[in-house]
CSV table of N, CA and C in Angstrom, one decimal:
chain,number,residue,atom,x,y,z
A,1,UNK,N,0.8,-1.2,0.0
A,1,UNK,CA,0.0,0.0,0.0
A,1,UNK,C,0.9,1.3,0.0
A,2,UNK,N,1.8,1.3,0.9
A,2,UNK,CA,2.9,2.3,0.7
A,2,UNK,C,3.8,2.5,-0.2
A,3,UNK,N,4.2,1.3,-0.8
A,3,UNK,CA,4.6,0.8,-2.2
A,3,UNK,C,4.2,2.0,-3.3
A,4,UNK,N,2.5,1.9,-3.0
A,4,UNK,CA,2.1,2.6,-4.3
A,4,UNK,C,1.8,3.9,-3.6
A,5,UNK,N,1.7,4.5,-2.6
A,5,UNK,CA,1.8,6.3,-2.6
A,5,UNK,C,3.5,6.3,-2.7
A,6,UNK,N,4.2,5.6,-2.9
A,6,UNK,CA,5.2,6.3,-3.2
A,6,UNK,C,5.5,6.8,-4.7
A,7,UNK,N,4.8,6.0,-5.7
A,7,UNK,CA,4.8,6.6,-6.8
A,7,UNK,C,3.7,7.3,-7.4
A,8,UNK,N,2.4,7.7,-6.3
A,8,UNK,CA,2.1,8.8,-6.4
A,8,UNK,C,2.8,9.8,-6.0
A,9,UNK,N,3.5,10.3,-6.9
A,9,UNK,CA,3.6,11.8,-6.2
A,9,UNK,C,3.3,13.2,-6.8
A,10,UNK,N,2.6,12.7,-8.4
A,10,UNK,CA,1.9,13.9,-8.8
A,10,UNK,C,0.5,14.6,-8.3
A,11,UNK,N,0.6,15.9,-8.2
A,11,UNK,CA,-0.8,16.1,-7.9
A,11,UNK,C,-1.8,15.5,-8.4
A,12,UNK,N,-1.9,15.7,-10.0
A,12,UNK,CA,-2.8,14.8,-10.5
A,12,UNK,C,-3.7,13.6,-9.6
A,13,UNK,N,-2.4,12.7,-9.3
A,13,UNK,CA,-2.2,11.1,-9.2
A,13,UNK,C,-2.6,11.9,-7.5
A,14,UNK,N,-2.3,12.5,-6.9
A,14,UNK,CA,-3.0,12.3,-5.5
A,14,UNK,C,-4.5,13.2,-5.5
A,15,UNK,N,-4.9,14.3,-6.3
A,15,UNK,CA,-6.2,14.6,-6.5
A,15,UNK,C,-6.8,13.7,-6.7
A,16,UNK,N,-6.5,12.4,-8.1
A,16,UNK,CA,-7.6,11.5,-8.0
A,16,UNK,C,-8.0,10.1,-7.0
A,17,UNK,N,-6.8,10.3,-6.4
A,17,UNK,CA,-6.4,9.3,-5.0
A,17,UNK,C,-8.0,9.8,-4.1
A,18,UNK,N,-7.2,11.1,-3.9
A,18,UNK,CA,-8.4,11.8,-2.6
A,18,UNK,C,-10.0,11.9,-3.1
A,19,UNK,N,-10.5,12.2,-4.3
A,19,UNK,CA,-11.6,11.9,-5.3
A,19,UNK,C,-12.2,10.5,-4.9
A,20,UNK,N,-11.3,9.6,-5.1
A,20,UNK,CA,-11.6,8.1,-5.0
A,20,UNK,C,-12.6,7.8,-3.7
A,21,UNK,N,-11.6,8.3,-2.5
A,21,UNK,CA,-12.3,8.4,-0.9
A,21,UNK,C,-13.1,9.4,-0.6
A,22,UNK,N,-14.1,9.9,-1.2
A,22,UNK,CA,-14.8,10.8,-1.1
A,22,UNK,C,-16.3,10.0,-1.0
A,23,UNK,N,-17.2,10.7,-0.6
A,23,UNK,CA,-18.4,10.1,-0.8
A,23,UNK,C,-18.7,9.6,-2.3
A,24,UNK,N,-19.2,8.3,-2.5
A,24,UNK,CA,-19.1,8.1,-3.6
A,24,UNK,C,-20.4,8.7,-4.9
A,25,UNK,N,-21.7,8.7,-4.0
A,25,UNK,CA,-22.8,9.6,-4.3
A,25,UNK,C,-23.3,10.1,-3.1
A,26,UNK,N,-23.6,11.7,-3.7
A,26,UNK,CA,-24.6,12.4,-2.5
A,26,UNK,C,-25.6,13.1,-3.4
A,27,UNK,N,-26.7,12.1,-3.0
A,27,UNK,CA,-28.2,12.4,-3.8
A,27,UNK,C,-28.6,13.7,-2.8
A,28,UNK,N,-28.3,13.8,-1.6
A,28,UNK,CA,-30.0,14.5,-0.7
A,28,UNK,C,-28.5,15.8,0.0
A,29,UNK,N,-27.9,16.8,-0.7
A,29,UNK,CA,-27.5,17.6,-0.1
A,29,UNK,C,-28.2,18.2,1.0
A,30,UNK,N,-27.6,18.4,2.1
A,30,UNK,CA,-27.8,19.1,3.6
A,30,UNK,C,-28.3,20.6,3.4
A,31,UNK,N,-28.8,21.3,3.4
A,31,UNK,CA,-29.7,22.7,3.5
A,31,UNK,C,-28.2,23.6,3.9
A,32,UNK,N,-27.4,23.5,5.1
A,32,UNK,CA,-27.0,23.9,5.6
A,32,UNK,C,-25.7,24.0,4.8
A,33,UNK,N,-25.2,22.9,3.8
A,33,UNK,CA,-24.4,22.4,3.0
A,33,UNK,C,-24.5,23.7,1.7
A,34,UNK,N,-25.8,23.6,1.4
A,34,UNK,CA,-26.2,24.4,0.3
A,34,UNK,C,-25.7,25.6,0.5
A,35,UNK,N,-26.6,26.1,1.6
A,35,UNK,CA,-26.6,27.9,1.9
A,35,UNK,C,-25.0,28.2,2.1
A,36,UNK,N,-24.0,27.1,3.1
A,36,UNK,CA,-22.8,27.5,3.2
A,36,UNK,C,-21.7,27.9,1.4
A,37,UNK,N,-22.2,26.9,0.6
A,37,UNK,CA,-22.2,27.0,-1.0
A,37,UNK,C,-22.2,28.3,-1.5
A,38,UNK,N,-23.4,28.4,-1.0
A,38,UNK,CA,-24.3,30.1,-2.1
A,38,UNK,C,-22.8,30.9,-1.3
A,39,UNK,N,-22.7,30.8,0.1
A,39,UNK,CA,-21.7,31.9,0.5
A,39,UNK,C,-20.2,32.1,-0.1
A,40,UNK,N,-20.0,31.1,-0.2
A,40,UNK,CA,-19.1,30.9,-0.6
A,40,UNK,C,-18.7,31.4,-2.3
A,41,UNK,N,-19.6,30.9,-3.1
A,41,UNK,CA,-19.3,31.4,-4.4
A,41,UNK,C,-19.8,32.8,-4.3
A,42,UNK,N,-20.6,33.4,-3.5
A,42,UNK,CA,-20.7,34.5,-3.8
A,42,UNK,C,-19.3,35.1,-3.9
A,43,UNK,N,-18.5,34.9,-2.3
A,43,UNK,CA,-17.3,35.5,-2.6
A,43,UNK,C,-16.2,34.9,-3.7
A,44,UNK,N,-16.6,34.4,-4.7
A,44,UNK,CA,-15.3,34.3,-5.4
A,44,UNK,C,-15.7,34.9,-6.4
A,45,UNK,N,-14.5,35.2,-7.4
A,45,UNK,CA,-14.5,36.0,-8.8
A,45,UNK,C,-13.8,35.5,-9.9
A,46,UNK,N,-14.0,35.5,-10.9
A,46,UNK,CA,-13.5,34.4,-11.7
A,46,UNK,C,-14.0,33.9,-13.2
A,47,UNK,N,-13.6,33.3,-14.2
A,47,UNK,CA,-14.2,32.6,-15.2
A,47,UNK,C,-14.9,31.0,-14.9
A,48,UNK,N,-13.8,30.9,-13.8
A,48,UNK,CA,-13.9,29.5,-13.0
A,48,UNK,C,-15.1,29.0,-12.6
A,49,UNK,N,-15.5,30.2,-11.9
A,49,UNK,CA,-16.8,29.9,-10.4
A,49,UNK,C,-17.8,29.5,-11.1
A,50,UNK,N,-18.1,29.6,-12.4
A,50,UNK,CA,-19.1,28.9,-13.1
A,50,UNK,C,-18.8,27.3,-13.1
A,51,UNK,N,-18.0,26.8,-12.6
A,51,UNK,CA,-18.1,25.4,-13.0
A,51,UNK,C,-18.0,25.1,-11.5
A,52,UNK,N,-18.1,25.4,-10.6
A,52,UNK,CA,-18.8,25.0,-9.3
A,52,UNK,C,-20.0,24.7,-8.7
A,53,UNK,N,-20.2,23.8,-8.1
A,53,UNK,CA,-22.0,23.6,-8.0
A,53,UNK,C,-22.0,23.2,-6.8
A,54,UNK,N,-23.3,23.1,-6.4
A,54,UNK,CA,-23.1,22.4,-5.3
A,54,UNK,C,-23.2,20.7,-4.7
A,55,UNK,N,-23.1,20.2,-6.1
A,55,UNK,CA,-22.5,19.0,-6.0
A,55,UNK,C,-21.2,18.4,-5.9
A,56,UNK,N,-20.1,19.7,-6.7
A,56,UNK,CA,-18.6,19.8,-6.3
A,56,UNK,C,-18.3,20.1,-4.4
A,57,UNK,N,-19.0,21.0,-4.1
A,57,UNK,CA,-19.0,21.3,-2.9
A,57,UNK,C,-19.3,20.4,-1.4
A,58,UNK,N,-20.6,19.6,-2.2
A,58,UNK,CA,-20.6,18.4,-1.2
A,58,UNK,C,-19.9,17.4,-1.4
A,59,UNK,N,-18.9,17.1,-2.3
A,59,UNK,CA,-17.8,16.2,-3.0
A,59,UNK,C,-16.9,16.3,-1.8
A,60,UNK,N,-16.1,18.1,-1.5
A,60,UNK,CA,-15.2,18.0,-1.1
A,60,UNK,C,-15.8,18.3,0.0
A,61,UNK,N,-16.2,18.4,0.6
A,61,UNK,CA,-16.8,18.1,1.8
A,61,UNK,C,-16.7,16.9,2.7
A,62,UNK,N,-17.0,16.1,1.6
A,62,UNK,CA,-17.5,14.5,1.5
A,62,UNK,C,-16.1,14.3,1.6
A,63,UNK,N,-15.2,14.4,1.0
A,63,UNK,CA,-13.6,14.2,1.2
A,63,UNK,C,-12.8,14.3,2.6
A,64,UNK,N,-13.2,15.9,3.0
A,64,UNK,CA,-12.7,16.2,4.5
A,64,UNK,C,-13.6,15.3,5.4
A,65,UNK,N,-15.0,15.0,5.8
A,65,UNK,CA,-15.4,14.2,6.7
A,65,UNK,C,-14.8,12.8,6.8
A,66,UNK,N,-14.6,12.2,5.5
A,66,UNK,CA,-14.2,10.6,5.7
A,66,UNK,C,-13.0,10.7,5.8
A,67,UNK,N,-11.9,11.6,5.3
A,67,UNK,CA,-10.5,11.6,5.7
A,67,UNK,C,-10.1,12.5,6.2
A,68,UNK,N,-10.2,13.6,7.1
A,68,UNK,CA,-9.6,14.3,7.9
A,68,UNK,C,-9.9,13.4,9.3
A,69,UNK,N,-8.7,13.7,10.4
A,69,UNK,CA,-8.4,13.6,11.2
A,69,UNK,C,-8.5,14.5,12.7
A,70,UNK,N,-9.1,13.9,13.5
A,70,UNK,CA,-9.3,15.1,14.8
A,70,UNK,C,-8.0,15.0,15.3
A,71,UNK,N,-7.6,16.6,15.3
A,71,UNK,CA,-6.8,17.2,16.1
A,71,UNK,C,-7.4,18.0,17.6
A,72,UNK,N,-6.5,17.0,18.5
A,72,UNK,CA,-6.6,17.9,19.6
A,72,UNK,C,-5.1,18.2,20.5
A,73,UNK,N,-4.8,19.1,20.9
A,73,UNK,CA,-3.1,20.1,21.5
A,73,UNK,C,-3.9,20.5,22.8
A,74,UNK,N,-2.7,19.8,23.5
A,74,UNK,CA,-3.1,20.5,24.9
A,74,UNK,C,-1.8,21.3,25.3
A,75,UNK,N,-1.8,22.2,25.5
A,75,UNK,CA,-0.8,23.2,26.6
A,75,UNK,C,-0.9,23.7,27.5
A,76,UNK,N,-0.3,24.0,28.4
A,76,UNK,CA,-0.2,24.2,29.9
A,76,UNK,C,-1.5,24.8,30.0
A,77,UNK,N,-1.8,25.9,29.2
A,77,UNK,CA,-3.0,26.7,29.5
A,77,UNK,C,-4.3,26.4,28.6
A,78,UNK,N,-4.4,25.5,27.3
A,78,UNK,CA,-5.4,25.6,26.4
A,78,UNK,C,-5.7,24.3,25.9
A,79,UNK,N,-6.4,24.4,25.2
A,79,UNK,CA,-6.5,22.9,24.8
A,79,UNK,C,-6.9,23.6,23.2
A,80,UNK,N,-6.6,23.4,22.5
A,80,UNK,CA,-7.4,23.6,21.2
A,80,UNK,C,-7.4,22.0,19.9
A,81,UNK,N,-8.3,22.6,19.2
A,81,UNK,CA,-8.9,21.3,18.3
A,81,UNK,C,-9.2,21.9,17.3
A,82,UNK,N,-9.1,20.7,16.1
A,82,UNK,CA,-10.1,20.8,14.9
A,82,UNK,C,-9.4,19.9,14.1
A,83,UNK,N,-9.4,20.0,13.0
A,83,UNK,CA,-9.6,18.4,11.9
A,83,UNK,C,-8.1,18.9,10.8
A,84,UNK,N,-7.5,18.0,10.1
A,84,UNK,CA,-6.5,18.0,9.3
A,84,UNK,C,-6.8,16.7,8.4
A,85,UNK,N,-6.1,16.7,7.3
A,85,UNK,CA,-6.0,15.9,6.6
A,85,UNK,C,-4.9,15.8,5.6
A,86,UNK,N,-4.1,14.5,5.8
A,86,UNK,CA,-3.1,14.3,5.9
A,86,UNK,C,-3.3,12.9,4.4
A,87,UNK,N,-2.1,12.8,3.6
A,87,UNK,CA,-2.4,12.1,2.6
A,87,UNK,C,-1.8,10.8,3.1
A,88,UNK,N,-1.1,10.1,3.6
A,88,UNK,CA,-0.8,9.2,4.1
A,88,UNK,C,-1.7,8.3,5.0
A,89,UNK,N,-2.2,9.5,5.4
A,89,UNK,CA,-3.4,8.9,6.5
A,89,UNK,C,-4.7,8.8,5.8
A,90,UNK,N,-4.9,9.0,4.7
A,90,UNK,CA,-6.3,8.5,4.1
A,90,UNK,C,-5.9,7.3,3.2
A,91,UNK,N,-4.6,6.7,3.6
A,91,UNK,CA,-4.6,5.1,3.0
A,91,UNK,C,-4.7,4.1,4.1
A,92,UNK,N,-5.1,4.8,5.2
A,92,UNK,CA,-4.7,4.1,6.6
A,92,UNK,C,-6.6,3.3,6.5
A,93,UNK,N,-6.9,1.7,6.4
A,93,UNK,CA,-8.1,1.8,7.0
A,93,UNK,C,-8.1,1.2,8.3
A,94,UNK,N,-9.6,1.0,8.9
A,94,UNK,CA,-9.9,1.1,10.4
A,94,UNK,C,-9.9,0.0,10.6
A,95,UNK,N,-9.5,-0.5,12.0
A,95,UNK,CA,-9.9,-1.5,12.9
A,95,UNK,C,-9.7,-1.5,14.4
A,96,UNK,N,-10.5,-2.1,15.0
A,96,UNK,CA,-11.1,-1.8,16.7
A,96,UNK,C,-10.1,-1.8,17.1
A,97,UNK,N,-8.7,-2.7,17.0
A,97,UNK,CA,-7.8,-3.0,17.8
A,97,UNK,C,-6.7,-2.7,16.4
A,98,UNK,N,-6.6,-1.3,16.5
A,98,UNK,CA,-5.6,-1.0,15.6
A,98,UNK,C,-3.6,-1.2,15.9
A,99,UNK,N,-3.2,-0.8,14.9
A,99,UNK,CA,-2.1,-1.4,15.0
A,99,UNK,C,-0.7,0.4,14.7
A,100,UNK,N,-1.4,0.9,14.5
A,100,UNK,CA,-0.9,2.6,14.3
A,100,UNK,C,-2.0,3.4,15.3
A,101,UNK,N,-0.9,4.6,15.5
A,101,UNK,CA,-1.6,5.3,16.4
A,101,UNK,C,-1.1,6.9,15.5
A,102,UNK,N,-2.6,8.2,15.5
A,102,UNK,CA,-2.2,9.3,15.2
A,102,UNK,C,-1.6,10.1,16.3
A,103,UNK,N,-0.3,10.9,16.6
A,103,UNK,CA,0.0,11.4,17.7
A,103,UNK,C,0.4,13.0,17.0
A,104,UNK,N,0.7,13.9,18.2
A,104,UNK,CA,0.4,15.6,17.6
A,104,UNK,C,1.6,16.2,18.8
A,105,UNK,N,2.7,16.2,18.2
A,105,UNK,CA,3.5,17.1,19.1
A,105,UNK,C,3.9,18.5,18.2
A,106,UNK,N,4.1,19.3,19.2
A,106,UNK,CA,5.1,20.8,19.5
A,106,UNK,C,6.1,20.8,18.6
A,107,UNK,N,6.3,21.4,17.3
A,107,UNK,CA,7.7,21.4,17.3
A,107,UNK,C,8.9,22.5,18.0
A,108,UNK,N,8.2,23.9,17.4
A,108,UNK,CA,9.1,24.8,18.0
A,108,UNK,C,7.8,25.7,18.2
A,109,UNK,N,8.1,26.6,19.4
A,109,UNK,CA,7.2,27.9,20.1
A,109,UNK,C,6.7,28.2,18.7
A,110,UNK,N,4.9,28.5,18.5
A,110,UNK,CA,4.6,29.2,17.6
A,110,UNK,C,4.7,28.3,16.0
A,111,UNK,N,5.3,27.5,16.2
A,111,UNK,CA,4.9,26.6,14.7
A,111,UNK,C,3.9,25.5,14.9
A,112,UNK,N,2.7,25.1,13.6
A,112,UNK,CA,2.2,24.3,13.9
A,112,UNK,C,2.7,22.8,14.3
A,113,UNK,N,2.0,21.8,15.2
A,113,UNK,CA,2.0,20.6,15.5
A,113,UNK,C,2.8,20.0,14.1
A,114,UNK,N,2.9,18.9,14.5
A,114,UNK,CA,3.9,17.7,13.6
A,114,UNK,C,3.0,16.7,14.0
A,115,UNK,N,2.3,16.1,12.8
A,115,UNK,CA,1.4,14.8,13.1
A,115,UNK,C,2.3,13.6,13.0
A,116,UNK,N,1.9,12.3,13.7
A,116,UNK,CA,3.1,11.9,13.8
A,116,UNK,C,2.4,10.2,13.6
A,117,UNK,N,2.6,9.3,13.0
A,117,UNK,CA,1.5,7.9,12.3
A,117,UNK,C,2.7,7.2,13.3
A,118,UNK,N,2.5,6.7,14.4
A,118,UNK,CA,3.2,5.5,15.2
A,118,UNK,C,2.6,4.0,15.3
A,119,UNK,N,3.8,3.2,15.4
A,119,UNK,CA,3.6,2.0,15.2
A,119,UNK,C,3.6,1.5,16.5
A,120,UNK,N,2.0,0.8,17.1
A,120,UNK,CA,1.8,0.2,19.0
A,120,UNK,C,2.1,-0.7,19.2
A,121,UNK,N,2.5,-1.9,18.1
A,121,UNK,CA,2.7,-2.9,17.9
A,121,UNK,C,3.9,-3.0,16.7
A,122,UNK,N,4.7,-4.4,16.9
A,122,UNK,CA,5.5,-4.3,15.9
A,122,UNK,C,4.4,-4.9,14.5
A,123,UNK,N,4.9,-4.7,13.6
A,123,UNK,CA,4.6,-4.8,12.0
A,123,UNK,C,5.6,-5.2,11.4
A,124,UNK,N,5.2,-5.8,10.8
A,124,UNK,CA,5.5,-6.8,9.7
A,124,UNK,C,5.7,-6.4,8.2
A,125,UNK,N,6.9,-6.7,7.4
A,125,UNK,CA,6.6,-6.6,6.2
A,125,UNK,C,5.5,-7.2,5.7
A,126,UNK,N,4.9,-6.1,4.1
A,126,UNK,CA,3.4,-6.4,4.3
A,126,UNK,C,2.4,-6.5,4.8
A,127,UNK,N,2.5,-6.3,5.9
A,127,UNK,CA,1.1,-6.2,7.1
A,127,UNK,C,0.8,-4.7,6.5
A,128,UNK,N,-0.9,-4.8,7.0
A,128,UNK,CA,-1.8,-4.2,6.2
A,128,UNK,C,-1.5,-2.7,8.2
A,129,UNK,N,-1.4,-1.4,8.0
A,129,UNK,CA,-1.1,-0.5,9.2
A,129,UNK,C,-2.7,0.0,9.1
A,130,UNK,N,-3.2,-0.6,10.2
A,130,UNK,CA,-4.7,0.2,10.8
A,130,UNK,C,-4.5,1.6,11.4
A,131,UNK,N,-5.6,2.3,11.6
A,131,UNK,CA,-6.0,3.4,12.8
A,131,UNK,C,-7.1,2.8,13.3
A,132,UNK,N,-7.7,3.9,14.1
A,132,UNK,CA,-9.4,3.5,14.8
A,132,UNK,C,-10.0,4.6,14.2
A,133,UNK,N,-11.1,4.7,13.7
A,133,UNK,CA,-12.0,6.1,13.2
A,133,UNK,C,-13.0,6.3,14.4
A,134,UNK,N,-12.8,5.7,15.4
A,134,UNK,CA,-14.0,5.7,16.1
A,134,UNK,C,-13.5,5.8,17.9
A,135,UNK,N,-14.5,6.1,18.5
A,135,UNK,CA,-13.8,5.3,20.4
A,135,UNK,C,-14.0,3.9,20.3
A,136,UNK,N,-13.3,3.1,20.4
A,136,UNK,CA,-12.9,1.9,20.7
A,136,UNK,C,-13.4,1.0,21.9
A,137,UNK,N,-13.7,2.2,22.9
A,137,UNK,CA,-14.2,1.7,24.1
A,137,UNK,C,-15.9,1.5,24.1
A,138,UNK,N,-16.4,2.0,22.8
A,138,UNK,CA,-17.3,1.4,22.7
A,138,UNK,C,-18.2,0.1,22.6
A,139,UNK,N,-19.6,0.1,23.2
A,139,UNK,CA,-20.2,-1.2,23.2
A,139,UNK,C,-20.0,-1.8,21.2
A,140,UNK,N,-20.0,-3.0,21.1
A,140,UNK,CA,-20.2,-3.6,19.8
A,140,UNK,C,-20.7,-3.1,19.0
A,141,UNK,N,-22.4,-2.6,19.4
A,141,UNK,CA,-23.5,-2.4,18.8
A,141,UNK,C,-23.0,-0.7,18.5
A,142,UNK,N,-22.8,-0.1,19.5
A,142,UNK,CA,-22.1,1.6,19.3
A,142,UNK,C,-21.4,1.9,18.1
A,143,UNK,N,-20.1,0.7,18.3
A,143,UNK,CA,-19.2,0.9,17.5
A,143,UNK,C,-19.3,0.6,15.8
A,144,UNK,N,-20.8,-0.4,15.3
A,144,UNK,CA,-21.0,-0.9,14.4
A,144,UNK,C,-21.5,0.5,14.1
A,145,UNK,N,-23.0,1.3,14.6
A,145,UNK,CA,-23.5,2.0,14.3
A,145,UNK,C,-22.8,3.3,13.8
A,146,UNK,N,-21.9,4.1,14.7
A,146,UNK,CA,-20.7,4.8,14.4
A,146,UNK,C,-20.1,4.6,13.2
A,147,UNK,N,-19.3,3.5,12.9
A,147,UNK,CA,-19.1,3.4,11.3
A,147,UNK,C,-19.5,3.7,10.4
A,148,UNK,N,-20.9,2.6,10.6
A,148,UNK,CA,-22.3,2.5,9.4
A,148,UNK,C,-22.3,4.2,9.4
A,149,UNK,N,-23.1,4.8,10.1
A,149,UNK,CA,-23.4,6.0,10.2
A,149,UNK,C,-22.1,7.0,9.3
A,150,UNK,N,-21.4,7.0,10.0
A,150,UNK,CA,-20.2,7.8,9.7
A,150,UNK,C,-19.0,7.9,8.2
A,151,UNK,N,-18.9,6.5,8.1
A,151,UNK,CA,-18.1,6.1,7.5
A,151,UNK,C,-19.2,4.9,5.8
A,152,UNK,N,-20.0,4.4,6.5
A,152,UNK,CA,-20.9,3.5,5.5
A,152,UNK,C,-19.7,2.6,5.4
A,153,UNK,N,-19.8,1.7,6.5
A,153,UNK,CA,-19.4,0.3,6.3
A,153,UNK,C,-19.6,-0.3,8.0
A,154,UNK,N,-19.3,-1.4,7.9
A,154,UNK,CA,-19.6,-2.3,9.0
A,154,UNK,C,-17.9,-2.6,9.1
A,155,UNK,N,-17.8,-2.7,10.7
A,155,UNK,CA,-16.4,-3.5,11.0
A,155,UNK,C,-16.1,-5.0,10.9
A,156,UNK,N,-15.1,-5.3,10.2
A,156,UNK,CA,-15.1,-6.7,9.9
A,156,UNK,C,-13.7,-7.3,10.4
A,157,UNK,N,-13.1,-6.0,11.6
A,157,UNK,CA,-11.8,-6.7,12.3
A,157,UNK,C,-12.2,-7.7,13.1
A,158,UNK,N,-10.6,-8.3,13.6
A,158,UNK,CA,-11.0,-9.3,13.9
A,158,UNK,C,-11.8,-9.3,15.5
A,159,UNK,N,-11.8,-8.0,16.3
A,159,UNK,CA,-12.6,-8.1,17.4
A,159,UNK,C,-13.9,-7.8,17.6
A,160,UNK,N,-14.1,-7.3,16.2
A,160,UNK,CA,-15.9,-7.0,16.2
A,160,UNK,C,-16.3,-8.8,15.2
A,161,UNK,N,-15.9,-9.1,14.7
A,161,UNK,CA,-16.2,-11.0,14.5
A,161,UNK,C,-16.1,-11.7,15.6
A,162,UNK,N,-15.4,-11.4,16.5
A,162,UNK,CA,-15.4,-12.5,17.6
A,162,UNK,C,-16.0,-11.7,18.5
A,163,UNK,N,-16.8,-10.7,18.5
A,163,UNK,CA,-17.6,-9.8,19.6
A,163,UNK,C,-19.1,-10.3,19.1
A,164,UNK,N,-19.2,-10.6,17.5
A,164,UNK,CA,-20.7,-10.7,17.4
A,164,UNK,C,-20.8,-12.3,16.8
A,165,UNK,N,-19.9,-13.0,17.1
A,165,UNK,CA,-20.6,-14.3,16.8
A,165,UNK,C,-20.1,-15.1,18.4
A,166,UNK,N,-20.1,-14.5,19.4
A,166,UNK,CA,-19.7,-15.0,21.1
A,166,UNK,C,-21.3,-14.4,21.2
């Protein structure tokens, strides 16, 4: 899998990477989806902005939700948060008992975090590197729904198989 983002490294080849993991249809755009649209092209200027709709817009939307990443930084005084998206990390898929961890340190006073993809367990050449998209500490049923919901799929690692056929 790493194999082959290494020879993506044209934009091209990673715009249609990130296209790929995007929602694959969105029939029933959000209201709220829309009107944030209208705002938006209002402010732009251009030959371009004609070719934007707001089915481009729930596209990349649909891109940040299923592969951005929650960021949260704690410092002595603050805590702040919000989402990134990282190209490495949208070839990462999910399981309950993952085998990579995302971690977020400090580099220097005043520059942003350094996201950091660690390995909790040793790995194997070839072994496939998980994350979790979800809390983990959730019930079975929680954690299937979460997915479905979120993501549109069902977990099929190996501790939600041995959680629903016990």
């Amino acid at each position: 899998m790493l194999k082959d983002l290494e020879k993506t490294s044209t934009v091209d080849n990673t715009w249609s990477h990130l296209q790929k993991l995007s929602y694959p249809h969105i029939s029933d755009i959000p209201d709220e989806w829309k009107e944030e649209f209208k705002m938006l092209r209002a402010s732009l200027e251009g030959p371009f902005v004609s070719l934007l709709d707001e089915k481009w817009y729930a596209r990349c939307l649909g891109l940040l939700n299923l592969n951005s990443h929650q960021i949260q930084i704690k410092t002595a005084t603050d805590i702040s948060s919000g989402a990134a998206l990282f190209l490495i990390g949208s070839y990462l898929n999910h399981s309950c008992i993952p085998n990579v961890e995302l971690a977020y340190r400090m580099s220097h006073r005043g520059s942003p975090p350094v996201a950091e993809f660690k390995a909790t367990q040793p790995i194997q050449v070839d072994d496939e590197m998980f994350i979790t998209y979800i809390d983990t500490t959730l019930a079975p049923a929680d954690r299937q729904n979460s997915l479905h919901w979120n993501y549109g799929f069902h977990c099929q690692c190996p501790l939600c198989l041995q959680q629903t056929s016990s």
